[in-house]
Coordinates of C-alpha atoms in Angstrom, one line a residue:
Chain A
M1 CA 0.0 0.0 0.0
T2 CA 1.5 3.3 -1.0
A3 CA -0.1 5.2 1.8
V4 CA 1.8 3.1 4.3
R5 CA 5.1 3.5 2.5
R6 CA 4.5 7.2 2.2
R7 CA 4.1 7.3 6.0
R8 CA 7.3 5.3 6.6
M9 CA 9.2 7.7 4.3
A10 CA 7.7 10.8 6.0
G11 CA 9.7 10.8 9.2
P12 CA 13.2 10.7 7.5
L13 CA 12.0 13.3 5.0
F14 CA 11.0 15.7 7.8
V15 CA 14.3 15.5 9.6
A16 CA 16.4 15.3 6.4
P17 CA 16.8 19.1 5.7
F18 CA 17.9 19.8 9.2
L19 CA 20.2 16.8 9.4
T20 CA 21.8 17.6 6.0
L21 CA 22.7 21.1 7.0
F22 CA 23.7 19.9 10.5
L23 CA 26.1 17.5 8.8
L24 CA 27.5 20.1 6.4
L25 CA 27.7 23.1 8.7
F26 CA 28.2 21.5 12.1
L27 CA 29.9 18.1 11.9
A28 CA 32.0 18.9 8.9
P29 CA 33.7 22.0 10.4
L30 CA 34.2 20.0 13.6
G31 CA 35.8 17.1 11.7
Y32 CA 37.8 19.6 9.7
A33 CA 39.1 21.3 12.8
A34 CA 40.1 17.9 14.3
Y35 CA 41.8 17.0 11.0
L36 CA 43.7 20.3 10.8
S37 CA 44.8 20.0 14.4
L38 CA 46.8 16.9 13.5
F39 CA 48.9 18.6 10.8
Q40 CA 51.4 21.4 10.5
N41 CA 52.2 23.6 7.5
R42 CA 56.0 23.9 7.2
L43 CA 58.1 25.9 4.9
I44 CA 60.0 22.8 3.9
G45 CA 57.8 19.8 3.2
G46 CA 54.4 21.7 3.3
N47 CA 51.6 19.9 5.1
V48 CA 53.0 17.4 7.5
F49 CA 51.2 15.0 9.8
V50 CA 52.4 15.7 13.3
G51 CA 50.0 13.5 15.4
L52 CA 49.3 15.2 18.7
D53 CA 52.2 17.7 18.6
N54 CA 49.8 20.7 18.3
Y55 CA 48.0 19.5 21.4
T56 CA 51.2 19.1 23.3
Q57 CA 52.2 22.6 22.3
A58 CA 48.7 24.0 23.2
L59 CA 48.6 22.3 26.6
G60 CA 52.0 23.8 27.5
D61 CA 51.2 27.2 25.9
P62 CA 51.1 29.8 28.7
Q63 CA 49.1 32.3 26.6
L64 CA 46.3 29.7 26.1
L65 CA 46.4 28.5 29.7
H66 CA 46.1 32.1 30.9
G67 CA 43.3 32.8 28.5
V68 CA 41.3 29.7 29.7
G69 CA 42.2 30.5 33.3
R70 CA 40.8 34.0 32.9
V71 CA 37.5 32.9 31.4
A72 CA 37.2 30.2 34.1
L73 CA 37.7 32.9 36.8
F74 CA 35.2 35.0 35.0
F75 CA 32.7 32.2 35.0
V76 CA 33.2 31.4 38.7
I77 CA 32.6 35.1 39.6
Q78 CA 30.1 36.4 37.1
V79 CA 27.7 33.5 36.5
P80 CA 26.7 32.9 40.2
L81 CA 26.2 36.6 40.6
M82 CA 24.1 36.9 37.4
L83 CA 21.9 33.9 38.2
L84 CA 21.4 35.0 41.8
L85 CA 20.2 38.4 40.6
A86 CA 18.0 36.8 37.9
L87 CA 16.5 34.5 40.5
L88 CA 15.8 37.3 43.0
F89 CA 14.2 39.5 40.4
A90 CA 12.1 36.6 39.1
L91 CA 10.9 35.7 42.6
A92 CA 10.1 39.4 43.3
L93 CA 8.1 39.7 40.1
D94 CA 6.2 36.5 40.8
S95 CA 5.5 37.4 44.4
G96 CA 2.8 39.8 43.4
L97 CA 4.2 42.3 45.9
L98 CA 5.5 44.8 43.3
R99 CA 3.9 47.9 42.0
L100 CA 4.8 48.6 38.3
A101 CA 5.7 44.9 37.9
R102 CA 5.2 45.0 34.1
V103 CA 7.4 48.0 33.6
I104 CA 10.1 46.6 35.8
R105 CA 10.1 43.3 34.1
L106 CA 10.4 44.8 30.6
G107 CA 13.0 47.3 31.7
I108 CA 15.3 44.7 33.1
F109 CA 14.8 42.5 30.0
V110 CA 15.5 45.3 27.5
P111 CA 19.4 45.1 27.6
Y112 CA 19.1 41.6 26.1
A113 CA 17.9 43.3 22.9
V114 CA 21.1 45.3 22.8
P115 CA 23.8 43.6 20.7
S116 CA 26.8 42.8 22.8
V117 CA 29.0 44.9 20.5
V118 CA 26.8 47.9 21.3
A119 CA 26.7 47.1 25.0
A120 CA 30.5 46.9 25.1
L121 CA 30.7 50.2 23.2
I122 CA 28.3 52.0 25.6
W123 CA 29.9 50.6 28.8
G124 CA 33.4 51.3 27.4
Y125 CA 32.5 54.9 27.0
L126 CA 30.8 55.0 30.4
Y127 CA 34.0 53.5 32.0
G128 CA 36.2 55.9 30.1
P129 CA 38.5 58.4 31.7
D130 CA 37.7 61.2 29.2
F131 CA 34.0 61.6 29.1
G132 CA 32.6 58.8 31.2
P133 CA 30.1 60.1 33.7
F134 CA 31.9 58.3 36.6
A135 CA 35.1 60.0 35.8
Q136 CA 33.4 63.4 35.3
L137 CA 31.6 63.1 38.7
S138 CA 34.8 62.1 40.5
H139 CA 36.6 65.0 38.8
D140 CA 33.9 67.5 40.0
L141 CA 34.1 66.1 43.5
G142 CA 37.9 66.3 43.4
L143 CA 38.3 62.6 43.9
P144 CA 40.5 60.3 41.8
A145 CA 38.6 58.8 38.9
P146 CA 37.9 55.0 39.2
D147 CA 40.1 53.3 36.7
F148 CA 37.6 50.7 35.3
L149 CA 39.8 49.9 32.4
S150 CA 43.0 49.1 34.4
E151 CA 44.5 45.7 34.7
G152 CA 43.0 45.1 38.1
W153 CA 39.5 46.2 37.3
M154 CA 39.1 44.9 33.7
L155 CA 37.7 41.4 34.4
G156 CA 35.2 43.0 36.8
S157 CA 34.3 45.6 34.2
L158 CA 33.7 42.9 31.6
A159 CA 31.7 40.8 34.1
N160 CA 29.5 43.9 34.7
I161 CA 28.8 44.3 30.9
V162 CA 27.8 40.6 30.5
T163 CA 25.7 40.8 33.7
W164 CA 23.9 43.9 32.4
E165 CA 23.2 42.1 29.2
F166 CA 21.9 38.8 30.5
V167 CA 20.3 39.2 33.9
G168 CA 17.0 40.1 32.2
Y169 CA 17.1 37.1 29.8
N170 CA 17.8 34.6 32.6
M171 CA 15.1 36.3 34.7
I172 CA 12.5 35.8 32.0
I173 CA 13.4 32.1 31.7
L174 CA 13.0 31.7 35.5
Y175 CA 9.9 33.8 35.6
A176 CA 8.3 31.8 32.9
A177 CA 9.1 28.6 34.8
L178 CA 7.5 30.1 37.9
R179 CA 4.3 31.0 36.0
T180 CA 3.8 27.3 35.1
I181 CA 3.7 26.1 38.8
P182 CA 0.1 24.9 39.3
Q183 CA -2.0 27.0 41.6
E184 CA -3.0 23.9 43.7
L185 CA 0.6 23.7 45.0
Y186 CA 0.3 27.2 46.5
E187 CA -3.1 26.5 47.9
A188 CA -1.8 23.3 49.5
A189 CA 1.2 25.0 51.0
A190 CA -0.9 27.8 52.3
M191 CA -3.3 25.3 53.9
D192 CA -0.3 23.8 55.6
G193 CA 0.4 27.2 57.0
A194 CA 3.5 28.1 54.9
G195 CA 4.3 31.8 54.7
A196 CA 5.6 33.6 51.6
W197 CA 9.3 32.8 52.3
R198 CA 8.5 29.2 53.1
I199 CA 6.6 28.9 49.8
A200 CA 9.5 30.4 47.9
W201 CA 11.9 28.0 49.5
S202 CA 9.9 24.8 49.4
V203 CA 7.7 25.2 46.4
K204 CA 9.2 27.6 44.0
L205 CA 12.9 26.7 44.2
P206 CA 12.5 23.0 43.6
A207 CA 10.2 23.8 40.7
L208 CA 12.8 26.1 39.3
K209 CA 15.6 23.5 39.2
P210 CA 15.3 22.5 35.5
A211 CA 15.1 26.1 34.4
L212 CA 18.1 27.1 36.6
L213 CA 20.0 24.2 35.1
L214 CA 19.2 25.4 31.6
T215 CA 20.4 29.0 32.4
L216 CA 23.5 27.6 34.0
L217 CA 24.3 25.6 30.9
F218 CA 23.8 28.5 28.6
S219 CA 26.1 30.6 30.9
V220 CA 28.8 28.0 30.8
I221 CA 28.7 28.0 27.0
G222 CA 28.6 31.8 26.9
S223 CA 31.4 32.6 29.3
F224 CA 34.0 30.3 28.0
Q225 CA 33.5 31.7 24.5
L226 CA 34.0 35.3 25.8
F227 CA 35.1 37.3 22.8
N228 CA 32.9 40.3 21.8
E229 CA 33.3 42.4 24.9
P230 CA 37.0 42.1 25.3
N231 CA 37.5 42.5 21.5
L232 CA 35.7 45.8 21.7
L233 CA 37.4 47.1 24.9
M234 CA 40.7 46.1 23.5
K235 CA 40.5 49.2 21.3
I236 CA 40.2 51.5 24.3
A237 CA 42.5 49.6 26.6
P238 CA 45.1 48.0 24.3
D239 CA 47.7 47.7 27.2
V240 CA 45.4 45.7 29.4
I241 CA 43.6 43.4 26.9
S242 CA 46.2 41.5 24.9
S243 CA 45.5 39.4 21.8
S244 CA 45.4 36.3 24.1
Y245 CA 43.3 37.8 26.8
T246 CA 40.6 35.1 26.4
A247 CA 41.0 31.7 24.7
N248 CA 38.7 32.8 21.9
L249 CA 40.6 36.0 21.2
Y250 CA 43.7 33.9 21.1
A251 CA 42.3 31.5 18.5
Y252 CA 41.1 34.5 16.5
S253 CA 44.5 36.2 16.4
L254 CA 46.3 33.0 15.7
A255 CA 44.1 32.4 12.7
F256 CA 43.8 35.9 11.3
T257 CA 46.9 37.8 12.3
G258 CA 49.3 34.9 12.9
Q259 CA 48.2 32.8 9.9
Q260 CA 48.7 29.7 12.1
V261 CA 45.7 27.9 10.8
N262 CA 46.6 24.5 12.2
Y263 CA 47.3 25.8 15.6
A264 CA 44.2 28.0 15.6
A265 CA 42.1 25.0 14.8
T266 CA 43.7 23.1 17.7
V267 CA 42.9 25.9 20.1
S268 CA 39.3 26.1 18.8
F269 CA 38.9 22.4 19.1
L270 CA 40.4 22.3 22.6
L271 CA 38.2 25.2 23.7
G272 CA 35.1 23.4 22.4
L273 CA 36.2 20.3 24.3
V274 CA 36.7 22.4 27.5
I275 CA 33.1 23.8 27.1
V276 CA 31.6 20.4 26.4
I277 CA 33.4 18.9 29.5
A278 CA 32.3 21.8 31.7
S279 CA 28.7 21.5 30.5
Y280 CA 28.6 17.8 31.2
A281 CA 30.2 18.4 34.6
V282 CA 27.4 20.8 35.4
L283 CA 24.8 18.3 34.2
L284 CA 26.3 15.4 36.2
T285 CA 26.5 17.5 39.3
A286 CA 22.9 18.5 38.9
N287 CA 21.8 14.9 38.3
R288 CA 23.7 13.5 41.2
R289 CA 22.1 16.0 43.6
R290 CA 18.7 15.1 42.3
T291 CA 16.5 13.5 44.9
P292 CA 15.1 10.3 43.4
Chain B
M1 CA 19.0 16.9 29.1
T2 CA 20.1 13.4 29.7
T3 CA 20.1 11.1 26.7
T4 CA 16.7 9.7 27.5
T5 CA 13.8 11.1 25.4
P6 CA 13.0 14.5 26.9
T7 CA 9.4 15.2 27.7
A8 CA 7.7 18.5 28.0
T9 CA 7.4 20.2 31.3
A10 CA 4.5 22.4 30.5
A11 CA 1.2 21.5 29.0
P12 CA 0.5 23.4 25.8
K13 CA -2.2 25.2 27.5
A14 CA 0.4 26.8 29.8
T15 CA 2.5 27.8 26.8
A16 CA -0.2 29.4 24.6
P17 CA 0.8 32.8 23.5
E18 CA -1.9 34.7 25.3
P19 CA -0.7 36.7 28.2
T20 CA -1.1 34.6 31.3
P21 CA -4.2 35.7 33.2
R22 CA -3.4 37.4 36.4
R23 CA -3.5 34.8 39.1
T24 CA -6.0 35.3 41.8
R25 CA -3.4 34.5 44.4
R26 CA -4.0 35.6 47.9
R27 CA -2.4 39.0 47.5
S28 CA -1.0 40.5 50.5
R29 CA -0.5 44.2 50.3
R30 CA 1.9 45.5 47.8
S31 CA 5.3 46.1 49.2
T32 CA 6.7 49.5 48.9
P33 CA 10.3 48.7 50.1
L34 CA 10.5 45.8 47.6
T35 CA 9.2 48.1 44.8
I36 CA 11.8 50.7 45.6
A37 CA 14.6 48.1 45.6
M38 CA 13.4 46.8 42.2
L39 CA 13.2 50.4 40.8
A40 CA 16.8 50.9 41.9
A41 CA 17.7 47.8 40.0
L42 CA 15.7 49.0 37.0
G43 CA 17.8 52.3 37.1
Y44 CA 21.0 50.3 36.7
F45 CA 19.6 48.5 33.6
L46 CA 18.2 51.6 32.0
L47 CA 21.0 54.1 32.9
P48 CA 23.4 53.1 30.0
L49 CA 20.5 53.4 27.6
C50 CA 19.6 56.8 28.9
W51 CA 23.2 57.8 28.6
L52 CA 23.2 56.6 25.0
L53 CA 20.1 58.6 24.2
I54 CA 21.6 61.8 25.7
A55 CA 25.0 61.3 24.2
S56 CA 23.4 60.9 20.7
T57 CA 22.3 64.5 20.9
K58 CA 25.9 65.8 21.3
S59 CA 28.7 66.8 19.0
T60 CA 31.9 64.9 19.6
Q61 CA 33.2 68.0 21.3
D62 CA 30.2 68.3 23.6
L63 CA 30.7 64.6 24.6
F64 CA 33.9 65.7 26.3
N65 CA 32.8 69.1 27.5
S66 CA 29.4 68.4 29.1
F67 CA 28.2 66.1 31.8
G68 CA 27.4 62.7 30.4
L69 CA 24.0 62.3 32.0
W70 CA 22.6 65.6 31.0
F71 CA 22.0 67.4 27.7
S72 CA 24.4 70.0 26.3
H73 CA 23.4 73.5 25.5
A74 CA 23.1 72.7 21.8
P75 CA 21.3 69.4 21.2
Q76 CA 21.8 68.2 17.7
L77 CA 20.3 64.7 17.5
L78 CA 19.0 65.3 13.9
T79 CA 22.4 66.6 12.8
N80 CA 24.0 63.5 14.2
I81 CA 21.4 61.1 12.6
N82 CA 21.9 62.8 9.3
A83 CA 25.7 62.6 9.6
T84 CA 25.5 58.9 10.5
F85 CA 23.4 58.1 7.5
T86 CA 25.6 60.1 5.1
Q87 CA 29.1 59.0 6.4
D88 CA 31.1 56.9 3.9
D89 CA 28.5 57.3 1.2
G90 CA 25.6 56.1 3.4
V91 CA 27.2 52.7 4.3
F92 CA 25.2 52.7 7.6
V93 CA 22.0 52.1 5.7
H94 CA 23.7 49.1 4.0
W95 CA 24.6 47.8 7.4
L96 CA 21.1 48.1 8.8
L97 CA 19.6 46.4 5.7
N98 CA 22.2 43.7 5.8
T99 CA 21.6 43.0 9.4
A100 CA 17.8 42.8 8.8
L101 CA 18.3 40.5 5.8
Y102 CA 20.7 38.1 7.6
A103 CA 18.6 38.0 10.7
V104 CA 15.2 37.5 9.1
V105 CA 16.3 34.9 6.5
S106 CA 18.3 33.0 9.2
A107 CA 15.5 33.1 11.7
L108 CA 12.8 32.0 9.2
G109 CA 15.0 29.2 7.9
A110 CA 16.2 28.0 11.2
A111 CA 12.7 28.0 12.7
L112 CA 11.2 26.1 9.8
L113 CA 14.0 23.6 9.7
A114 CA 13.8 23.1 13.5
A115 CA 10.0 22.7 13.3
A116 CA 10.1 20.1 10.5
G117 CA 12.9 18.2 12.2
G118 CA 11.3 18.4 15.7
Y119 CA 8.0 17.2 14.3
G120 CA 9.7 14.4 12.4
F121 CA 11.5 13.2 15.5
A122 CA 8.5 13.6 17.8
K123 CA 5.8 12.0 15.6
F124 CA 7.6 9.3 13.5
R125 CA 9.7 6.3 14.3
F126 CA 12.4 5.3 11.8
R127 CA 15.7 3.5 11.8
G128 CA 18.4 5.5 13.5
D129 CA 16.1 8.2 14.8
R130 CA 17.3 8.0 18.3
L131 CA 21.0 8.1 17.3
A132 CA 20.4 11.1 15.0
F133 CA 18.5 12.9 17.7
N134 CA 21.1 12.3 20.3
L135 CA 23.8 13.5 18.0
V136 CA 22.0 16.8 17.6
L137 CA 21.4 16.9 21.4
G138 CA 25.1 16.5 22.0
A139 CA 25.8 19.4 19.7
V140 CA 23.8 21.8 21.9
M141 CA 26.9 22.0 24.1
V142 CA 29.3 22.7 21.3
P143 CA 30.0 26.4 21.1
T144 CA 29.4 28.1 17.8
T145 CA 32.6 30.1 18.0
A146 CA 34.7 27.0 18.2
L147 CA 33.2 26.1 14.9
A148 CA 33.7 29.6 13.3
I149 CA 37.3 29.3 12.4
P150 CA 37.1 25.8 10.7
T151 CA 33.8 26.9 9.0
Y152 CA 35.7 29.9 7.6
L153 CA 38.4 27.7 6.3
L154 CA 35.9 25.4 4.6
F155 CA 33.9 28.3 3.2
A156 CA 37.1 29.8 1.8
K157 CA 37.7 26.6 -0.1
A158 CA 34.1 26.6 -1.4
G159 CA 34.3 30.3 -2.4
L160 CA 31.6 31.3 0.1
V161 CA 33.5 33.8 2.2
N162 CA 32.6 37.5 1.7
T163 CA 29.0 36.6 0.6
P164 CA 25.8 36.8 2.6
W165 CA 25.7 33.0 2.6
A166 CA 28.7 32.9 4.9
I167 CA 26.5 34.5 7.6
I168 CA 23.1 32.9 6.8
L169 CA 24.1 29.2 6.3
P170 CA 25.7 28.6 9.7
S171 CA 22.8 30.4 11.4
L172 CA 20.3 28.0 9.9
V173 CA 21.4 25.1 12.1
N174 CA 20.1 25.5 15.6
P175 CA 20.4 22.3 17.6
F176 CA 18.7 23.8 20.7
G177 CA 15.9 24.9 18.5
L178 CA 15.4 21.4 17.2
Y179 CA 15.3 20.0 20.8
L180 CA 12.8 22.7 21.8
M181 CA 10.6 21.9 18.8
R182 CA 10.7 18.2 19.4
I183 CA 9.4 18.7 23.0
Y184 CA 6.9 21.1 21.8
A185 CA 5.6 18.9 18.9
A186 CA 5.3 15.9 21.2
D187 CA 3.1 18.0 23.4
A188 CA 1.1 20.3 21.1
V189 CA 0.3 18.0 18.2
P190 CA -2.1 15.2 19.3
D191 CA -1.6 11.9 17.5
S192 CA -5.4 11.4 17.2
L193 CA -5.6 14.6 15.1
L194 CA -2.9 13.3 12.7
E195 CA -4.7 9.9 12.4
A196 CA -8.0 11.6 11.7
A197 CA -6.4 13.7 8.9
R198 CA -4.7 10.6 7.5
I199 CA -8.0 8.8 7.4
D200 CA -9.5 11.7 5.6
G201 CA -6.8 11.1 3.0
A202 CA -4.5 14.0 3.6
G203 CA -0.9 13.6 2.6
E204 CA 1.9 14.0 5.2
A205 CA 3.2 17.2 3.8
R206 CA -0.3 18.7 3.8
I207 CA -0.9 17.6 7.3
F208 CA 2.4 19.2 8.4
F209 CA 1.8 22.5 6.7
R210 CA -1.9 22.8 7.3
I211 CA -2.3 21.4 10.8
A212 CA 0.9 20.8 12.7
L213 CA 2.6 24.1 11.8
R214 CA -0.4 26.0 13.2
L215 CA -0.3 24.0 16.5
L216 CA 3.5 24.6 16.6
G217 CA 3.1 28.3 16.3
P218 CA 4.2 29.5 19.8
G219 CA 7.2 27.2 19.8
L220 CA 8.1 28.3 16.3
V221 CA 8.0 32.0 17.3
T222 CA 10.3 31.2 20.2
V223 CA 12.9 29.6 17.9
L224 CA 12.4 32.5 15.5
L225 CA 13.1 35.1 18.1
F226 CA 16.1 33.2 19.5
T227 CA 17.7 33.0 16.1
L228 CA 16.7 36.6 15.2
V229 CA 18.5 37.9 18.3
A230 CA 21.5 35.6 17.9
T231 CA 22.0 36.6 14.3
W232 CA 21.4 40.3 15.0
N233 CA 24.0 40.0 17.8
N234 CA 26.4 38.0 15.7
Y235 CA 29.9 39.6 15.6
F236 CA 32.5 36.9 15.6
L237 CA 31.2 35.1 12.5
P238 CA 30.7 38.1 10.2
L239 CA 34.0 39.6 11.5
I240 CA 36.0 36.7 10.1
M241 CA 33.8 35.9 7.1
L242 CA 33.4 39.4 5.5
N243 CA 35.9 42.0 4.4
D244 CA 33.7 44.1 2.2
P245 CA 32.2 46.9 4.3
N246 CA 29.1 46.9 2.1
L247 CA 28.3 43.4 3.4
Y248 CA 28.9 44.1 7.1
P249 CA 26.1 43.7 9.5
I250 CA 25.6 46.6 12.0
T251 CA 27.8 45.0 14.7
V252 CA 30.9 44.7 12.6
G253 CA 30.3 48.1 11.0
L254 CA 30.0 49.9 14.3
A255 CA 33.1 48.2 15.6
S256 CA 35.0 49.3 12.6
W257 CA 33.9 52.9 13.2
A258 CA 34.7 52.7 16.8
A259 CA 38.2 51.6 15.9
Q260 CA 38.5 54.6 13.6
A261 CA 37.2 57.0 16.2
Q262 CA 39.8 55.6 18.7
N263 CA 42.7 55.9 16.3
G264 CA 41.7 59.5 15.3
G265 CA 44.3 61.0 17.6
A266 CA 43.3 62.0 21.0
G267 CA 39.6 61.4 20.3
A268 CA 38.5 65.0 20.5
S269 CA 39.8 65.9 17.2
S270 CA 37.9 63.1 15.5
D271 CA 34.2 63.6 14.6
M272 CA 33.7 59.8 14.4
L273 CA 32.8 59.4 18.1
A274 CA 29.4 61.1 17.8
L275 CA 28.7 58.9 14.8
V276 CA 29.5 55.7 16.7
V277 CA 27.3 56.8 19.6
T278 CA 24.4 57.8 17.3
G279 CA 24.8 54.7 15.2
S280 CA 24.6 52.6 18.3
L281 CA 21.4 54.2 19.3
L282 CA 19.9 53.8 15.8
S283 CA 20.9 50.1 15.7
I284 CA 19.1 49.2 18.9
V285 CA 15.9 51.0 18.3
P286 CA 14.3 48.5 15.9
L287 CA 15.2 45.5 18.1
V288 CA 14.0 47.1 21.3
V289 CA 10.7 48.0 19.7
A290 CA 10.3 44.4 18.3
F291 CA 11.1 43.1 21.8
L292 CA 8.5 45.1 23.5
M293 CA 5.9 44.1 21.0
L294 CA 6.8 40.4 21.0
Q295 CA 7.7 39.9 24.7
R296 CA 4.7 37.8 25.6
Y297 CA 6.0 35.2 23.1
W298 CA 9.3 35.0 24.9
Q299 CA 7.7 34.0 28.1
S300 CA 5.4 31.3 26.6
G301 CA 8.1 29.8 24.5
L302 CA 10.7 29.8 27.2
A303 CA 8.4 28.0 29.6
A304 CA 8.6 25.1 27.2
G305 CA 12.3 25.2 27.3
G306 CA 12.7 24.0 30.8
V307 CA 14.3 20.6 31.0
K308 CA 12.4 17.8 32.6
Q309 CA 14.6 16.1 35.2

């Protein structure tokens, strides 16, 4: 019967377009990066298979290790802070205790609509010693201007930009999850005499776990790839942000200013690997903590 | 997000795109201290945008000579806008149009591909379906920028660099979007409805486009918005793929102007700074407006994105 055969063919046909592009634009580059990372292009002899030499070089490369270390530090400081703020805001919005809740929700979410390049430009000018309002205010008050773009402050300044961009987005995810909690749960908790804080702790937080895990995963993937903000601030603070400030900046400068294609592919591949490992570590930790 | 088949967390009813009706929760009195605290937070999120709005009314000289959070004596927003649009033979208009083109085509394509794929995985069983799906699921963790450099090298071989395709093609594949649509389709498209349509003699394609796609609407809009923002935001990919300024999206264009403004001596001598600031403002207006208009879709779609543990 043709109808039955048509049905059997339908599933593969629906997924084929996506899978074809996935193969060409996702798996192929990944495979190509792996392939390139096993070769070196030498003046004498051209393309030479070098096995894991590029990896040995990368793992002992202080510039790469510093870059990865820096984004790891960034992740440890920025992500908990951002998610905590997002969680507090989402709970506040959901509590029904706020006036102007709608305006507040939208206002906090709006920075997500600002491209990170523009966000970095704005904050870069705000931080700036020439016409940044902070420097102007300090100057008027006769105080030394805070040096947001100095070596010591830079990572914090970058963390602030990313936090400003993404708190609202994470807040919306958590808030959406809160809105799906069935009303009966609240009623039951209230019947048992739970107050607002107790309900937040015992009803809302457990219900938020999956959404929190999702935001955490997105944050892992985002932080380790840090590129746009430092790349933009590099122009106003070239002495602080070097071309290997983050792992991604390093891969970029290797490929496009150093012309070291094979080594850049190795660094890209390793960075992808670090992110995948970090993501799975987050997942496993979350799953182990799960109460059966 | 384990390798078992994910199931939806929210019933489709909870994820319909209507604004959620105000819950009739036992409302205690509104809290003034909490409202004040949240308004302070709101101030932090809006202050940079207020600065941008004010700064866009100033000449480069006034940026240096007047207080950043207040207007100068001679506001010149229109002059700045005009200068932004005419600089470099009106390249800014190109950037805006390019961005819109890349973002809209990518978002529509990605959403449709994810919807068809998600529907296929959710409603049909075929050989290798689980393997294929898990492969895509594993890819959710792989960062796009790790792929950017090898993609560039491949595209260079294929002669695709410095064309719009270099930006659009990679944006069409959205593994998380497929995952989201699979959850959504499993939930929002009842099997009984599909069976009824089949009994009526409708073909599979017709069923998908006429029935399923409509039911997948809210999920589809979410993937659409995600991709739209991601593409609009994209900087790394176009930065490495494009070297013709007429093909730049707004992000790469503004960054190139900012670099020029920075290198223009001590800054004050260069007039570029006012253009970078005004251009930044002009670039976010369309997106902010779109956001405010579509924000209810965000919520409904994101609720479906929670991962069932």
